[in-house]
Coordinates of C-alpha atoms in Angstrom, one line a residue:
M1 CA -48.1 -5.7 21.4
A2 CA -47.3 -7.3 24.6
E3 CA -43.5 -6.6 26.0
T4 CA -42.6 -9.8 24.8
D5 CA -43.4 -8.9 21.6
R6 CA -41.9 -5.7 21.4
I7 CA -39.7 -5.1 18.5
E8 CA -35.9 -4.7 20.6
V9 CA -33.9 -1.7 19.9
L10 CA -30.7 -0.6 20.9
T11 CA -29.3 3.0 21.6
A12 CA -25.8 3.2 20.4
A13 CA -25.1 6.9 22.4
K14 CA -26.9 9.1 24.3
L15 CA -30.4 10.2 23.0
W16 CA -32.5 13.8 23.0
P17 CA -34.9 12.9 26.2
P18 CA -37.9 12.9 24.4
M19 CA -36.6 10.6 21.3
M20 CA -36.0 8.2 24.1
E21 CA -39.6 8.4 25.4
S22 CA -40.5 7.5 22.2
L23 CA -38.4 5.0 21.4
R24 CA -39.9 3.0 25.3
G25 CA -42.8 4.5 23.9
A26 CA -42.8 1.9 20.8
Y27 CA -39.9 -0.7 21.5
T28 CA -38.7 -2.8 24.2
V29 CA -34.8 -0.1 24.3
H30 CA -31.6 -1.6 25.5
D31 CA -30.0 2.1 26.0
R32 CA -26.3 1.6 25.1
S33 CA -26.2 -1.9 26.8
H34 CA -22.9 -2.6 24.2
Q35 CA -21.2 0.1 26.0
S36 CA -22.0 -0.9 29.9
D37 CA -23.4 -4.4 30.6
A38 CA -21.0 -6.9 27.6
A39 CA -22.8 -9.7 29.3
A40 CA -26.7 -8.2 29.3
F41 CA -25.7 -7.0 25.7
A42 CA -24.6 -10.7 24.9
A43 CA -28.2 -11.9 26.3
V44 CA -29.9 -9.3 23.5
A45 CA -27.7 -9.2 20.8
P46 CA -29.4 -11.8 19.0
R47 CA -33.1 -10.1 19.0
I48 CA -31.3 -6.5 18.3
R49 CA -33.3 -5.3 15.0
A50 CA -32.3 -1.7 14.9
I51 CA -29.6 0.6 16.3
A52 CA -31.0 3.9 17.2
A53 CA -27.6 6.6 17.0
S54 CA -26.8 10.3 17.3
G55 CA -24.5 12.1 14.7
E56 CA -21.4 11.3 16.7
S57 CA -21.9 7.8 17.5
K58 CA -19.5 4.9 16.3
V59 CA -21.6 2.0 14.8
P60 CA -18.3 0.0 13.4
R61 CA -18.0 -2.9 11.6
E62 CA -17.8 -5.1 15.1
L63 CA -20.9 -3.9 16.6
I64 CA -23.1 -4.1 13.7
A65 CA -21.2 -8.2 13.1
Q66 CA -22.7 -8.9 16.5
L67 CA -26.3 -8.6 16.0
P68 CA -27.6 -11.0 13.3
K69 CA -31.2 -9.6 13.1
L70 CA -29.8 -6.1 12.8
E71 CA -32.6 -4.5 9.5
I72 CA -32.1 -0.6 10.3
V73 CA -29.7 1.8 11.5
S74 CA -31.3 5.6 12.5
V75 CA -29.2 8.1 13.1
F76 CA -30.4 11.2 14.7
G77 CA -28.4 13.8 13.2
V78 CA -27.1 14.3 9.4
G79 CA -23.5 12.9 9.8
Y80 CA -23.0 9.2 10.2
D81 CA -19.5 9.3 9.8
G82 CA -19.2 7.3 12.8
V83 CA -21.6 4.2 11.0
D84 CA -19.8 1.7 8.9
V85 CA -21.9 2.1 5.9
A86 CA -19.9 -0.3 4.1
A87 CA -20.8 -3.0 6.4
A88 CA -24.2 -2.5 6.7
R89 CA -24.9 -2.7 2.9
E90 CA -23.1 -5.6 2.9
R91 CA -26.0 -7.2 5.2
G92 CA -28.6 -5.3 3.1
I93 CA -29.2 -3.5 6.9
A94 CA -30.8 0.4 6.0
V95 CA -29.1 3.2 7.2
T96 CA -31.3 6.8 8.1
H97 CA -30.3 9.9 8.9
T98 CA -32.1 13.9 9.3
P99 CA -30.8 15.8 6.3
N100 CA -32.6 19.3 5.9
V101 CA -34.7 19.8 8.9
L102 CA -31.5 21.4 10.8
N103 CA -30.2 23.0 7.3
D104 CA -31.6 26.4 9.3
E105 CA -30.2 26.1 12.5
V106 CA -27.0 25.2 11.3
A107 CA -26.5 28.1 9.1
D108 CA -27.6 30.6 11.2
L109 CA -25.1 29.3 14.2
A110 CA -22.6 29.5 11.7
M111 CA -23.2 33.1 10.8
A112 CA -24.0 33.3 14.2
L113 CA -19.9 32.4 14.7
V114 CA -19.0 34.9 12.1
L115 CA -20.2 37.8 13.5
A116 CA -19.4 36.7 17.1
V117 CA -15.4 36.6 16.5
S118 CA -15.2 39.4 14.0
R119 CA -17.5 41.9 16.5
R120 CA -15.5 40.1 19.6
L121 CA -18.7 40.1 20.7
V122 CA -18.1 37.7 23.5
E123 CA -14.7 39.7 24.5
A124 CA -17.6 42.6 24.8
D125 CA -19.4 41.2 26.9
R126 CA -16.6 40.7 29.1
Y127 CA -15.5 44.0 29.0
V128 CA -19.1 45.8 30.2
R129 CA -19.2 43.1 32.8
S130 CA -15.5 43.6 34.3
G131 CA -16.2 47.1 34.0
A132 CA -13.7 47.6 31.6
W133 CA -15.3 50.4 29.8
A134 CA -15.0 52.6 32.3
K135 CA -11.8 53.0 31.2
G136 CA -11.7 53.5 27.9
P137 CA -13.2 52.7 25.0
M138 CA -13.2 48.5 23.6
P139 CA -10.4 47.9 21.0
L140 CA -11.9 48.2 17.5
A141 CA -13.5 45.1 15.5
R142 CA -13.7 43.7 12.0
K143 CA -16.5 44.5 9.7
V144 CA -18.7 42.0 7.8
S145 CA -21.0 43.2 5.7
G146 CA -19.1 43.2 2.0
A147 CA -16.4 40.3 2.9
R148 CA -15.4 37.2 1.7
M149 CA -16.3 34.3 2.3
G150 CA -15.5 31.0 1.2
I151 CA -17.4 27.6 2.4
V152 CA -15.4 24.2 2.6
G153 CA -19.0 22.2 1.6
L154 CA -21.6 23.1 -0.3
G155 CA -24.5 21.0 0.8
R156 CA -27.7 21.6 2.2
I157 CA -26.3 23.4 4.9
G158 CA -24.1 25.2 2.7
M159 CA -26.2 26.3 0.7
A160 CA -28.5 27.9 3.3
I161 CA -24.6 30.0 4.7
A162 CA -24.0 31.1 1.4
K163 CA -27.8 33.0 1.3
R164 CA -27.7 33.9 4.5
A165 CA -23.9 35.6 4.2
E166 CA -25.5 36.9 0.4
A167 CA -28.1 39.2 2.4
F168 CA -24.7 41.0 4.6
G169 CA -23.5 41.4 1.2
M170 CA -20.8 39.0 1.1
S171 CA -19.4 37.7 -1.6
I172 CA -19.2 33.9 -2.0
A173 CA -17.0 31.6 -3.2
Y174 CA -16.7 27.7 -2.5
T175 CA -14.5 24.1 -2.8
S176 CA -16.2 21.0 -2.6
R177 CA -15.5 17.5 -4.3
N178 CA -17.3 18.5 -7.2
A179 CA -17.9 21.6 -9.0
R180 CA -21.9 22.1 -9.2
P181 CA -22.6 23.7 -11.7
E182 CA -26.1 25.3 -10.9
A183 CA -24.4 27.4 -7.8
P184 CA -23.5 30.9 -8.9
Y185 CA -20.2 31.2 -7.4
P186 CA -16.6 30.9 -7.5
Y187 CA -15.5 27.2 -7.6
F188 CA -12.1 26.7 -6.1
A189 CA -10.5 23.4 -6.8
S190 CA -8.7 22.9 -2.8
P191 CA -9.3 24.3 0.4
E192 CA -5.9 26.4 0.5
A193 CA -6.6 27.7 -2.9
L194 CA -10.0 29.0 -2.0
A195 CA -8.6 30.0 1.5
R196 CA -6.3 32.6 -0.4
E197 CA -8.8 34.1 -1.8
V198 CA -11.2 34.9 1.2
D199 CA -11.3 36.7 4.9
F200 CA -14.1 33.8 6.4
L201 CA -13.7 30.1 5.6
V202 CA -17.0 28.1 6.7
V203 CA -16.4 24.6 7.0
I204 CA -19.1 22.5 6.4
T205 CA -18.3 19.6 4.8
P206 CA -19.0 16.0 6.2
G207 CA -16.6 14.3 8.3
G208 CA -14.8 10.7 8.2
A209 CA -11.8 9.5 6.7
A210 CA -11.9 11.8 3.3
T211 CA -12.0 14.3 5.1
R212 CA -9.4 13.9 8.2
K213 CA -7.5 17.1 8.7
L214 CA -8.4 19.0 5.5
I215 CA -8.2 22.4 7.2
D216 CA -4.0 22.0 8.0
A217 CA -1.7 24.5 8.4
K218 CA -1.0 24.8 4.8
V219 CA -4.7 25.9 4.0
L220 CA -4.8 28.4 6.8
A221 CA -0.9 29.9 6.2
A222 CA -3.2 30.8 3.2
L223 CA -6.1 32.6 5.3
G224 CA -3.7 34.7 6.7
K225 CA -3.2 37.1 9.3
K226 CA -6.9 38.3 8.5
G227 CA -8.7 35.5 7.9
Y228 CA -11.3 34.4 10.3
L229 CA -11.8 30.1 10.2
V230 CA -15.5 28.9 11.4
N231 CA -15.9 25.5 11.7
V232 CA -19.5 24.1 12.0
A233 CA -19.1 20.2 10.4
R234 CA -16.6 18.3 12.5
G235 CA -14.0 18.5 14.3
S236 CA -12.0 16.1 12.8
V237 CA -11.4 18.3 9.3
V238 CA -9.7 20.4 10.9
D239 CA -6.0 20.2 11.8
E240 CA -6.8 20.9 15.7
Q241 CA -3.0 21.4 17.0
A242 CA -2.1 23.7 13.6
L243 CA -5.1 25.5 13.9
V244 CA -3.8 26.2 17.7
S245 CA -0.5 27.3 16.7
A246 CA -2.1 29.5 13.7
L247 CA -4.2 31.4 16.6
R248 CA -1.5 31.9 19.0
D249 CA 0.7 33.0 17.1
G250 CA -1.6 35.4 15.1
A251 CA -1.3 33.3 11.7
I252 CA -5.4 33.9 11.5
A253 CA -7.5 36.6 12.8
G254 CA -9.4 34.3 15.0
A255 CA -12.0 31.1 14.5
G256 CA -15.6 30.1 15.8
L257 CA -15.7 26.6 16.6
D258 CA -18.9 24.3 17.1
V259 CA -16.9 21.2 17.0
F260 CA -13.5 20.0 18.3
E261 CA -12.0 16.7 17.3
N262 CA -11.8 14.7 20.7
E263 CA -15.4 16.2 22.3
P264 CA -16.1 17.6 24.5
N265 CA -12.9 17.6 25.5
V266 CA -11.6 21.0 24.0
P267 CA -7.5 21.7 24.0
S268 CA -6.4 23.8 26.8
E269 CA -4.9 26.3 24.7
L270 CA -8.2 27.0 23.0
L271 CA -9.4 28.0 26.1
G272 CA -7.3 30.8 26.7
L273 CA -7.0 32.8 23.6
D274 CA -9.5 35.7 22.8
N275 CA -9.4 35.4 19.7
V276 CA -11.5 32.2 19.4
V277 CA -15.0 31.3 20.4
L278 CA -16.2 28.8 21.3
T279 CA -19.9 26.3 21.3
P280 CA -20.4 23.2 22.3
H281 CA -21.7 21.1 19.6
V282 CA -24.9 23.1 19.3
G283 CA -25.5 24.0 15.7
S284 CA -29.0 21.4 15.6
A285 CA -29.4 22.6 19.6
T286 CA -33.3 24.2 19.0
W287 CA -36.1 23.0 20.9
Q288 CA -37.9 22.7 17.5
T289 CA -35.2 21.2 15.4
R290 CA -34.5 18.9 17.5
Q291 CA -37.9 17.9 17.5
A292 CA -38.1 17.6 14.0
M293 CA -35.1 15.2 14.0
A294 CA -36.5 12.8 16.7
D295 CA -39.8 12.6 14.6
L296 CA -37.7 11.6 11.1
A297 CA -35.1 9.5 12.9
F298 CA -38.4 7.9 14.7
G299 CA -40.3 8.0 11.2
N300 CA -37.8 5.7 9.4
L301 CA -37.9 3.3 12.1
T302 CA -41.5 3.5 12.1
A303 CA -41.6 3.3 8.0
H304 CA -39.0 0.6 8.3
F305 CA -40.7 -2.3 11.0
A306 CA -44.3 -1.1 8.8
G307 CA -42.8 -2.3 5.1
K308 CA -42.7 1.4 4.1
P309 CA -39.8 3.3 2.1
L310 CA -37.8 4.7 4.3
L311 CA -38.3 8.9 5.2
S312 CA -34.4 9.9 4.5
P313 CA -31.6 7.3 3.5
V314 CA -28.2 8.0 3.7
P315 CA -27.1 8.6 -0.5

């Protein structure tokens, strides 16, 4: 296919380099020109037929409206709350994402954060490196095996977290928009009611307006002074200032956080606290899983332009 005949694609975020290589090998790619060069974007917008996005991308109605030939938005990630799906569907534009291939990875990280914050692993590492061990034993930590876990959002990843927690002998309960009759765990109607009954509250619900600040000061108060919060969902789901206050004042015991409200900016108050473990949104960040995500995101584009069924359209 001649260069002038190639389908033109707009990237809406900084994508994983191997994913970009695949895109450039098959399409004419305009890398975030809507953000960096308004004149260049205006010139190519009438020819754009696809958007390649990440889970953190913003694809609002206004951007969609500027692309008269847009046919598909392929999201490299399971979350798509930054895409105005309603606006896309009004125009018959397909939206796809990459579910399932990252379930295990995110669930693994959730359990790693549970262990890291409760067993004080980051503190313990610093304790050894600083030479403090020579002056005496480190303060005791909190046992995980046999504890009670509450999961906010019992979707595919939530179920994967539950299975891992069961291997630690933990009891499981959950809350979600609706009860899941097939799930073998007690259901609570709200995060606050769930938090009151558990030791670890793990958040893995979708982001977006419906769940914004779902985990607020009331939920944290219900979790209590011996409770731990782990968030591997979206930063928007937790009231970040309420969480800072709860951690600082001892209203909860600790937190493990992979996501933040204004990434990559993390509140400075969190950085100085010993009872929080922070990771830079790495839930799916292994070579194996990122490659599987890239293959699926690219495969959705390939299927669409070949006139074949999409591999993983959004629900």
